[in-house]
Amino acid sequence: MQGNFLTAVFLPLALFIIMLGMGLSLTIEDFRRVVIYPKSVVIGLVAQLIMLPIVGFGIASLFPIEPALAVGIMILVACPGGPTSNMITFLAGGDVALSVTLTAVSSLITVFTIPVVVNFAMKTFLATGTTLQLPFINTAVQIALITLLPISIGMFINRYAPRIAAKADNPVKWLSLFFLALVITGVLLQERDNFISYVIEVGWVTLVLNVLTMALGFTIATLTQLGEKSAIAITVEVGIQSGTLAIAIAASPTFLNNPRMAIPAAIYSLLMFVTGIGFASWVSRKQKIISK
């Protein structure tokens, strides 16, 4: 798979399908829950949109990784959750409605916060005098087009053709996983000459990021007494990010056009399934023990 085809054509198409699939399961009610259940939503958004970038910056600053990979870490933590977080929340027995709401609302907000976080990261980690940056307005518009537009189309189909949405939901989800796997494979193949060294350098860093943010999300939700189901949802939302969007921002010619910055998101996207399913299994065993 040629690099220019991957980043210029296939990657935006993959992201469009993934976001369309997410929209097929969303309704207006998912946004109204912000008013109905404000405490859970606000705490979840604060953890995801404020705590997560702070933790990501701390990890990228403390661990000895090259600047482009440090920026890649920050791109990842700037992104919202995705359909995967909703699926893992379901498997863990968490509050799926809260998970979906957090994903939907954070997808709206991060349209504007991503360029701020990423530009800050590039100024901090890249060489002094670098001209690489994301223009705020253009970036916000472009992210909205590749995320909010397909989500809106999916919601429109769900609203006015619910039978079609119901039939298409599962096939689109599986197609989304297939596209995600191809995108990750393509990015890693582009950097295959340095793949082993990248895994050694940044693989364990992304694992620390994933596990630490999930632990912090669970701690915050527990301390604020949101209830077990809400705590599970927030844990997953904080710990599972949209790797496809992060890869698109890093590698696509529309944005940064730097495949190396996409490496953390590619490796993270593989690890998050392992840690997410591991968390779901742990919660399931814990609930069985309590019920006995």
C-alpha positions as a printed Julia matrix, in Angstrom:
292×3 Matrix{Float64}:
   0.0     0.0    0.0
   1.63    3.21  -1.12
   2.06    5.88   1.53
   0.41    8.69  -0.42
  -2.66    6.55  -1.2
  -2.93    5.5    2.45
  -2.8     9.02   3.87
  -4.54   10.98   1.12
  -7.36    8.61   0.16
  -7.72    5.5    2.3
  -7.24    7.1    5.73
  -9.95    9.8    5.31
 -12.3     7.16   3.87
 -11.64    4.84   6.81
 -12.28    7.64   9.3
 -15.48    8.62   7.47
 -16.84    5.07   7.72
 -15.89    4.76  11.39
 -17.59    8.04  12.26
 -20.62    7.15  10.14
 -20.93    3.94  12.13
 -20.83    5.92  15.36
 -23.54    8.25  14.09
 -25.83    5.32  13.26
 -26.09    4.58  16.99
 -26.54    8.19  18.15
 -29.74   10.11  18.78
 -30.58   13.6   19.98
 -31.26   12.06  23.41
 -27.54   11.32  23.74
 -26.88   15.07  23.77
 -29.84   15.87  26.03
 -28.31   13.71  28.76
 -25.85   16.56  29.38
 -28.75   18.42  30.98
 -30.49   15.39  32.5
 -27.35   13.89  34.11
 -24.97   16.88  34.34
 -22.71   15.58  37.13
 -21.6    12.38  35.38
 -21.18   14.09  32.02
 -19.24   17.08  33.4
 -16.89   14.9   35.47
 -16.33   12.62  32.48
 -15.59   15.54  30.15
 -13.22   17.2   32.64
 -11.34   13.92  33.03
 -11.17   13.39  29.28
 -10.57   16.9   27.98
  -8.41   18.37  30.77
  -6.87   15.58  32.84
  -5.96   13.38  29.87
  -3.88   16.02  28.0
  -2.13   16.96  31.26
  -1.2    13.33  31.93
  -0.14   12.89  28.3
   2.09   15.95  28.49
   3.67   14.7   31.69
   4.43   11.31  30.17
   5.74   12.79  26.9
   8.0    15.14  28.9
   9.34   12.64  31.42
  10.07    9.65  29.22
  13.05    9.7   26.81
  11.33    9.61  23.42
  12.15   11.58  20.3
  10.27   14.87  19.75
   8.08   13.66  16.86
   6.85   10.74  18.95
   6.2    13.07  21.91
   4.0    15.18  19.63
   2.3    11.96  18.52
   1.45   11.2   22.15
  -0.13   14.65  22.5
  -2.12   14.24  19.28
  -3.51   11.01  20.7
  -4.57   12.47  24.07
  -6.19   15.44  22.31
  -8.6    13.15  20.45
 -12.03   12.1   21.73
 -13.16    8.57  22.43
 -14.62    6.52  19.61
 -16.93    3.59  18.93
 -14.42    1.22  20.53
 -14.9     2.89  23.93
 -18.66    2.36  23.66
 -18.16   -1.31  22.79
 -15.76   -1.94  25.68
 -18.09   -0.11  28.1
 -20.86   -2.49  27.01
 -18.61   -5.55  27.51
 -17.63   -4.29  30.97
 -21.25   -3.78  32.02
 -20.89   -0.02  32.3
 -23.3     2.82  31.56
 -23.38    2.65  27.76
 -25.68    5.68  27.49
 -23.15    7.79  29.42
 -20.3     6.43  27.3
 -22.12    7.3   24.08
 -22.97   10.76  25.41
 -19.36   11.46  26.4
 -18.15   10.28  23.0
 -20.67   12.45  21.18
 -20.09   15.61  23.21
 -16.29   15.26  23.29
 -16.32   14.81  19.5
 -17.95   18.24  19.24
 -15.61   19.96  21.7
 -12.33   18.47  20.44
 -12.93   19.99  17.02
 -11.74   23.19  18.68
  -9.34   21.84  21.33
  -7.25   19.56  19.08
  -5.44   22.38  17.21
  -4.71   24.16  20.52
  -3.24   21.06  22.19
  -1.28   19.94  19.12
   0.18   23.38  18.41
   1.27   23.65  22.04
   2.92   20.23  21.78
   4.8    21.13  18.59
   6.07   24.37  20.09
   7.18   22.5   23.2
   8.79   19.37  21.77
  10.0    20.27  18.28
  13.09   22.31  17.5
  13.0    26.03  18.2
  11.87   27.98  15.18
   9.81   25.22  13.59
   7.13   26.5   11.24
   5.0    23.36  11.49
   1.62   24.15  13.0
  -2.11   23.63  12.57
  -4.03   26.77  11.57
  -6.84   26.95  14.1
  -9.83   27.8   11.89
  -8.85   25.62   8.93
  -8.04   22.69  11.2
 -11.29   23.0   13.14
 -13.27   23.06   9.87
 -11.37   20.08   8.44
 -11.79   18.01  11.62
 -15.49   18.86  11.64
 -15.81   17.68   8.03
 -14.14   14.31   8.66
 -15.82   13.66  12.02
 -19.0    15.65  12.61
 -20.27   15.4    9.0
 -20.33   11.56   8.87
 -21.68   11.45  12.44
 -24.49   13.79  11.38
 -25.25   11.64   8.32
 -25.41    8.55  10.54
 -27.73   10.31  12.98
 -29.93   11.48  10.1
 -30.27    7.89   8.85
 -30.98    6.68  12.39
 -33.67    9.34  12.82
 -35.49    9.03   9.5
 -34.66    5.47   8.43
 -34.21    3.55  11.7
 -34.63    0.15  10.06
 -31.8     0.85   7.64
 -29.67    2.15  10.51
 -30.39   -0.96  12.61
 -29.49   -3.3    9.73
 -26.34   -1.36   8.85
 -25.11   -0.88  12.42
 -23.3    -4.19  12.99
 -21.86   -4.51   9.45
 -20.52   -0.95   9.64
 -18.96   -1.63  13.05
 -17.14   -4.68  11.73
 -16.14   -2.73   8.63
 -14.81    0.0   10.93
 -12.63   -2.5   12.8
 -11.38   -3.84   9.46
 -10.48   -0.35   8.26
  -8.79    0.45  11.57
  -6.66   -2.68  11.24
  -5.68   -1.73   7.67
  -4.83    1.84   8.67
  -2.61    0.65  11.54
  -0.93   -1.89   9.26
  -0.34    0.76   6.6
   1.22    3.23   9.04
   3.49    0.59  10.52
   4.53   -0.58   7.05
   5.45    2.98   6.11
   7.83    3.04   9.07
   8.81   -0.65   8.86
  12.56    0.1    8.77
  12.28    1.61  12.26
   9.35   -0.47  13.52
  11.22   -2.47  16.15
  13.0     0.58  17.54
   9.69    2.49  17.71
   8.0    -0.36  19.57
  10.87   -0.41  22.06
  10.93    3.37  22.4
   7.27    4.29  22.5
   5.31    1.03  22.9
   5.7     0.85  26.66
   5.08    4.61  26.9
   1.68    4.23  25.24
   0.93    1.29  27.53
   1.73    3.42  30.58
  -0.46    6.19  29.18
  -3.35    3.82  28.58
  -3.23    2.06  31.96
  -2.54    5.24  33.96
  -5.37    7.24  32.41
  -7.83    4.38  32.92
  -6.76    4.13  36.57
  -7.11    7.88  37.08
 -10.5     7.93  35.36
 -11.74    5.12  37.61
 -10.35    6.87  40.7
 -11.99   10.21  39.89
 -15.36    8.6   39.13
 -15.2     6.52  42.32
 -14.19    9.42  44.56
 -17.04   11.55  43.2
 -19.46    8.69  43.98
 -20.96    8.38  40.52
 -21.82    4.72  40.91
 -20.15    1.65  39.47
 -21.69    1.74  35.99
 -20.8     5.4   35.51
 -17.29    4.78  36.86
 -16.78    2.02  34.31
 -17.96    4.26  31.46
 -15.69    7.14  32.47
 -12.73    4.8   32.97
 -13.07    3.5   29.43
 -13.78    6.91  27.87
 -10.65    8.42  29.44
  -8.48    5.43  28.6
  -9.64    4.59  25.05
  -9.08    7.28  22.42
  -9.84    7.49  18.69
  -6.58    6.19  17.26
  -7.86    6.56  13.69
  -8.45   10.3   14.12
  -5.01   10.7   15.74
  -3.38    8.86  12.83
  -5.28   11.04  10.36
  -4.15   14.27  12.04
  -0.54   13.1   12.19
  -0.15   11.43   8.8
  -2.7    12.98   6.46
  -1.45   15.63   3.96
  -4.49   17.68   5.02
  -2.98   18.09   8.48
   0.63   17.41   9.58
   1.7    14.9    6.9
   4.15   13.23   9.31
   3.72    9.4    9.49
   6.28    9.21  12.29
   3.95   11.19  14.57
   1.27    8.58  13.87
   3.34    5.74  15.35
   2.17    6.24  18.99
  -1.48    6.19  17.9
  -0.95    3.08  15.77
   0.71    1.15  18.61
  -1.81    2.51  21.14
  -4.69    1.36  18.94
  -3.42   -2.21  19.21
  -2.77   -2.05  22.96
  -6.12   -0.48  23.85
  -8.01   -3.6   22.79
  -5.88   -5.73  25.1
  -6.17   -3.4   28.11
  -9.83   -2.61  27.41
 -10.88   -6.24  27.2
  -8.67   -6.99  30.22
 -10.5    -4.28  32.18
 -13.88   -5.66  31.08
 -12.85   -9.15  32.22
 -11.63   -7.81  35.58
 -14.91   -5.98  36.18
 -16.91   -9.06  35.19
 -14.98  -11.31  37.6
 -15.32   -8.72  40.36
 -19.1    -8.54  39.89
 -19.41  -12.33  39.97
 -17.46  -12.5   43.25
 -19.66   -9.8   44.83
 -22.86  -11.5   43.68
 -21.9   -14.81  45.35
